[in-house]
Tab-separated table of N, CA and C in Angstrom:
chain	number	residue	atom	x	y	z
A	1	MET	N	-27.282	68.114	60.513
A	1	MET	CA	-26.326	69.097	60.088
A	1	MET	C	-25.581	69.609	61.329
A	2	LEU	N	-24.294	69.614	61.247
A	2	LEU	CA	-23.458	70.147	62.317
A	2	LEU	C	-23.077	71.577	61.963
A	3	CYS	N	-23.465	72.521	62.804
A	3	CYS	CA	-23.115	73.929	62.607
A	3	CYS	C	-22.018	74.289	63.592
A	4	ILE	N	-20.902	74.732	63.075
A	4	ILE	CA	-19.778	75.113	63.922
A	4	ILE	C	-19.869	76.612	64.174
A	5	ALA	N	-20.148	76.982	65.434
A	5	ALA	CA	-20.330	78.387	65.805
A	5	ALA	C	-19.001	79.078	66.074
A	6	SER	N	-18.069	78.345	66.655
A	6	SER	CA	-16.743	78.895	66.954
A	6	SER	C	-15.770	77.725	67.067
A	7	ASP	N	-14.544	78.014	67.435
A	7	ASP	CA	-13.551	76.950	67.556
A	7	ASP	C	-13.894	75.935	68.646
A	8	ASP	N	-14.718	76.344	69.619
A	8	ASP	CA	-15.012	75.435	70.731
A	8	ASP	C	-16.502	75.209	70.987
A	9	GLU	N	-17.374	75.595	70.044
A	9	GLU	CA	-18.805	75.376	70.198
A	9	GLU	C	-19.445	74.998	68.871
A	10	SER	N	-20.370	74.022	68.942
A	10	SER	CA	-21.126	73.631	67.760
A	10	SER	C	-22.535	73.238	68.165
A	11	MET	N	-23.382	73.031	67.154
A	11	MET	CA	-24.783	72.720	67.371
A	11	MET	C	-25.245	71.765	66.273
A	12	LEU	N	-26.080	70.793	66.636
A	12	LEU	CA	-26.668	69.903	65.647
A	12	LEU	C	-28.054	70.415	65.292
A	13	LEU	N	-28.342	70.486	63.990
A	13	LEU	CA	-29.655	70.889	63.513
A	13	LEU	C	-30.335	69.700	62.849
A	14	ASP	N	-31.559	69.434	63.265
A	14	ASP	CA	-32.374	68.375	62.657
A	14	ASP	C	-31.640	67.049	62.514
A	15	CYS	N	-31.038	66.594	63.584
A	15	CYS	CA	-30.357	65.305	63.493
A	15	CYS	C	-31.393	64.182	63.514
A	16	GLY	N	-31.177	63.199	62.697
A	16	GLY	CA	-32.061	62.042	62.629
A	16	GLY	C	-31.286	60.787	62.959
A	17	GLU	N	-31.875	59.655	62.610
A	17	GLU	CA	-31.196	58.400	62.897
A	17	GLU	C	-29.862	58.346	62.171
A	18	ASN	N	-28.920	57.755	62.802
A	18	ASN	CA	-27.561	57.534	62.292
A	18	ASN	C	-26.739	58.818	62.171
A	19	THR	N	-27.138	59.861	62.854
A	19	THR	CA	-26.340	61.088	62.847
A	19	THR	C	-24.942	60.827	63.389
A	20	LEU	N	-24.863	60.081	64.474
A	20	LEU	CA	-23.545	59.767	65.034
A	20	LEU	C	-22.697	58.988	64.039
A	21	GLY	N	-23.298	58.039	63.350
A	21	GLY	CA	-22.566	57.271	62.345
A	21	GLY	C	-22.024	58.147	61.236
A	22	GLN	N	-22.826	59.105	60.792
A	22	GLN	CA	-22.381	60.024	59.749
A	22	GLN	C	-21.250	60.918	60.235
A	23	LEU	N	-21.381	61.426	61.457
A	23	LEU	CA	-20.308	62.253	62.019
A	23	LEU	C	-19.027	61.446	62.177
A	24	TYR	N	-19.168	60.211	62.626
A	24	TYR	CA	-18.011	59.334	62.824
A	24	TYR	C	-17.293	59.082	61.497
A	25	ARG	N	-18.064	58.807	60.445
A	25	ARG	CA	-17.451	58.565	59.130
A	25	ARG	C	-16.780	59.829	58.585
A	26	PHE	N	-17.398	60.986	58.803
A	26	PHE	CA	-16.859	62.230	58.269
A	26	PHE	C	-15.609	62.677	59.015
A	27	TYR	N	-15.656	62.651	60.348
A	27	TYR	CA	-14.546	63.164	61.152
A	27	TYR	C	-13.533	62.102	61.543
A	28	GLY	N	-13.936	60.830	61.524
A	28	GLY	CA	-13.023	59.743	61.856
A	28	GLY	C	-12.893	59.512	63.349
A	29	SER	N	-12.393	58.354	63.687
A	29	SER	CA	-12.300	57.954	65.095
A	29	SER	C	-11.347	58.837	65.895
A	30	ALA	N	-10.366	59.414	65.245
A	30	ALA	CA	-9.397	60.256	65.957
A	30	ALA	C	-9.980	61.615	66.343
A	31	ASN	N	-11.027	62.067	65.657
A	31	ASN	CA	-11.555	63.418	65.876
A	31	ASN	C	-12.962	63.469	66.467
A	32	ILE	N	-13.676	62.353	66.499
A	32	ILE	CA	-15.082	62.379	66.907
A	32	ILE	C	-15.258	62.845	68.354
A	33	VAL	N	-14.366	62.496	69.243
A	33	VAL	CA	-14.484	62.926	70.641
A	33	VAL	C	-14.433	64.447	70.723
A	34	GLY	N	-13.514	65.059	70.027
A	34	GLY	CA	-13.404	66.517	70.028
A	34	GLY	C	-14.641	67.187	69.461
A	35	VAL	N	-15.201	66.608	68.410
A	35	VAL	CA	-16.419	67.154	67.807
A	35	VAL	C	-17.567	67.113	68.811
A	36	LEU	N	-17.736	65.995	69.491
A	36	LEU	CA	-18.842	65.846	70.441
A	36	LEU	C	-18.634	66.671	71.705
A	37	GLU	N	-17.401	66.867	72.111
A	37	GLU	CA	-17.133	67.707	73.281
A	37	GLU	C	-17.525	69.162	73.038
A	38	LYS	N	-17.470	69.594	71.795
A	38	LYS	CA	-17.811	70.974	71.455
A	38	LYS	C	-19.310	71.178	71.255
A	39	LEU	N	-20.083	70.107	71.239
A	39	LEU	CA	-21.518	70.180	71.019
A	39	LEU	C	-22.206	70.853	72.204
A	40	ARG	N	-22.930	71.937	71.937
A	40	ARG	CA	-23.594	72.698	72.993
A	40	ARG	C	-25.112	72.601	72.928
A	41	ALA	N	-25.664	72.245	71.744
A	41	ALA	CA	-27.117	72.191	71.606
A	41	ALA	C	-27.507	71.264	70.460
A	42	ILE	N	-28.712	70.727	70.566
A	42	ILE	CA	-29.322	69.961	69.485
A	42	ILE	C	-30.677	70.605	69.223
A	43	PHE	N	-30.874	71.132	68.023
A	43	PHE	CA	-32.108	71.814	67.664
A	43	PHE	C	-33.023	70.851	66.917
A	44	VAL	N	-34.259	70.705	67.403
A	44	VAL	CA	-35.267	69.864	66.754
A	44	VAL	C	-36.323	70.799	66.177
A	45	SER	N	-36.437	70.843	64.859
A	45	SER	CA	-37.341	71.805	64.219
A	45	SER	C	-38.779	71.318	64.135
A	46	HIS	N	-38.969	70.016	64.159
A	46	HIS	CA	-40.324	69.475	64.100
A	46	HIS	C	-40.338	68.103	64.753
A	47	LEU	N	-41.525	67.604	65.020
A	47	LEU	CA	-41.653	66.403	65.833
A	47	LEU	C	-41.898	65.120	65.037
A	48	HIS	N	-41.272	64.990	63.901
A	48	HIS	CA	-41.303	63.701	63.225
A	48	HIS	C	-40.422	62.736	64.015
A	49	ALA	N	-40.849	61.500	64.090
A	49	ALA	CA	-40.153	60.522	64.928
A	49	ALA	C	-38.674	60.395	64.574
A	50	ASP	N	-38.320	60.520	63.307
A	50	ASP	CA	-36.916	60.362	62.926
A	50	ASP	C	-36.046	61.519	63.388
A	51	HIS	N	-36.651	62.583	63.908
A	51	HIS	CA	-35.876	63.715	64.403
A	51	HIS	C	-35.810	63.799	65.919
A	52	HIS	N	-36.774	63.208	66.615
A	52	HIS	CA	-36.741	63.335	68.073
A	52	HIS	C	-36.701	62.008	68.816
A	53	LEU	N	-36.843	60.916	68.139
A	53	LEU	CA	-36.742	59.614	68.792
A	53	LEU	C	-35.432	58.920	68.440
A	54	VAL	N	-34.426	59.715	68.193
A	54	VAL	CA	-33.099	59.176	67.915
A	54	VAL	C	-32.665	58.368	69.127
A	55	ARG	N	-31.890	57.394	68.925
A	55	ARG	CA	-31.477	56.498	70.006
A	55	ARG	C	-30.428	57.152	70.898
A	56	PHE	N	-30.860	58.106	71.697
A	56	PHE	CA	-29.919	58.819	72.557
A	56	PHE	C	-29.266	57.900	73.581
A	57	ARG	N	-30.021	56.955	74.133
A	57	ARG	CA	-29.442	56.062	75.135
A	57	ARG	C	-28.294	55.266	74.524
A	58	GLU	N	-28.537	54.647	73.368
A	58	GLU	CA	-27.470	53.881	72.730
A	58	GLU	C	-26.296	54.772	72.338
A	59	PHE	N	-26.615	55.973	71.872
A	59	PHE	CA	-25.578	56.929	71.490
A	59	PHE	C	-24.629	57.189	72.654
A	60	PHE	N	-25.186	57.559	73.800
A	60	PHE	CA	-24.348	57.901	74.933
A	60	PHE	C	-23.684	56.679	75.549
A	61	VAL	N	-24.392	55.563	75.624
A	61	VAL	CA	-23.787	54.356	76.181
A	61	VAL	C	-22.637	53.886	75.302
A	62	ASP	N	-22.873	53.794	73.996
A	62	ASP	CA	-21.822	53.329	73.085
A	62	ASP	C	-20.635	54.288	73.059
A	63	PHE	N	-20.910	55.585	72.978
A	63	PHE	CA	-19.827	56.551	72.853
A	63	PHE	C	-19.001	56.632	74.121
A	64	PHE	N	-19.652	56.805	75.263
A	64	PHE	CA	-18.904	57.035	76.482
A	64	PHE	C	-18.347	55.752	77.081
A	65	THR	N	-18.859	54.593	76.680
A	65	THR	CA	-18.255	53.338	77.130
A	65	THR	C	-16.874	53.171	76.498
A	66	ASP	N	-16.786	53.533	75.226
A	66	ASP	CA	-15.509	53.411	74.514
A	66	ASP	C	-14.554	54.551	74.827
A	67	TRP	N	-15.067	55.674	75.285
A	67	TRP	CA	-14.281	56.867	75.520
A	67	TRP	C	-13.537	56.706	76.785
């Protein structure tokens, strides 16, 4: 879940696998960079593997390679 705190800050709550894919589909390729630039925190409420073993390396490599 993406929580928008203000015009320039947001936070992800309980993100699991494919969170980036869902954000990309919802906001589209033209807006995803702006959405991620405003991200200030990722909150993990519990330690189930699908919430904390998200593929962060692939996320950042794929996103910032294309950016």
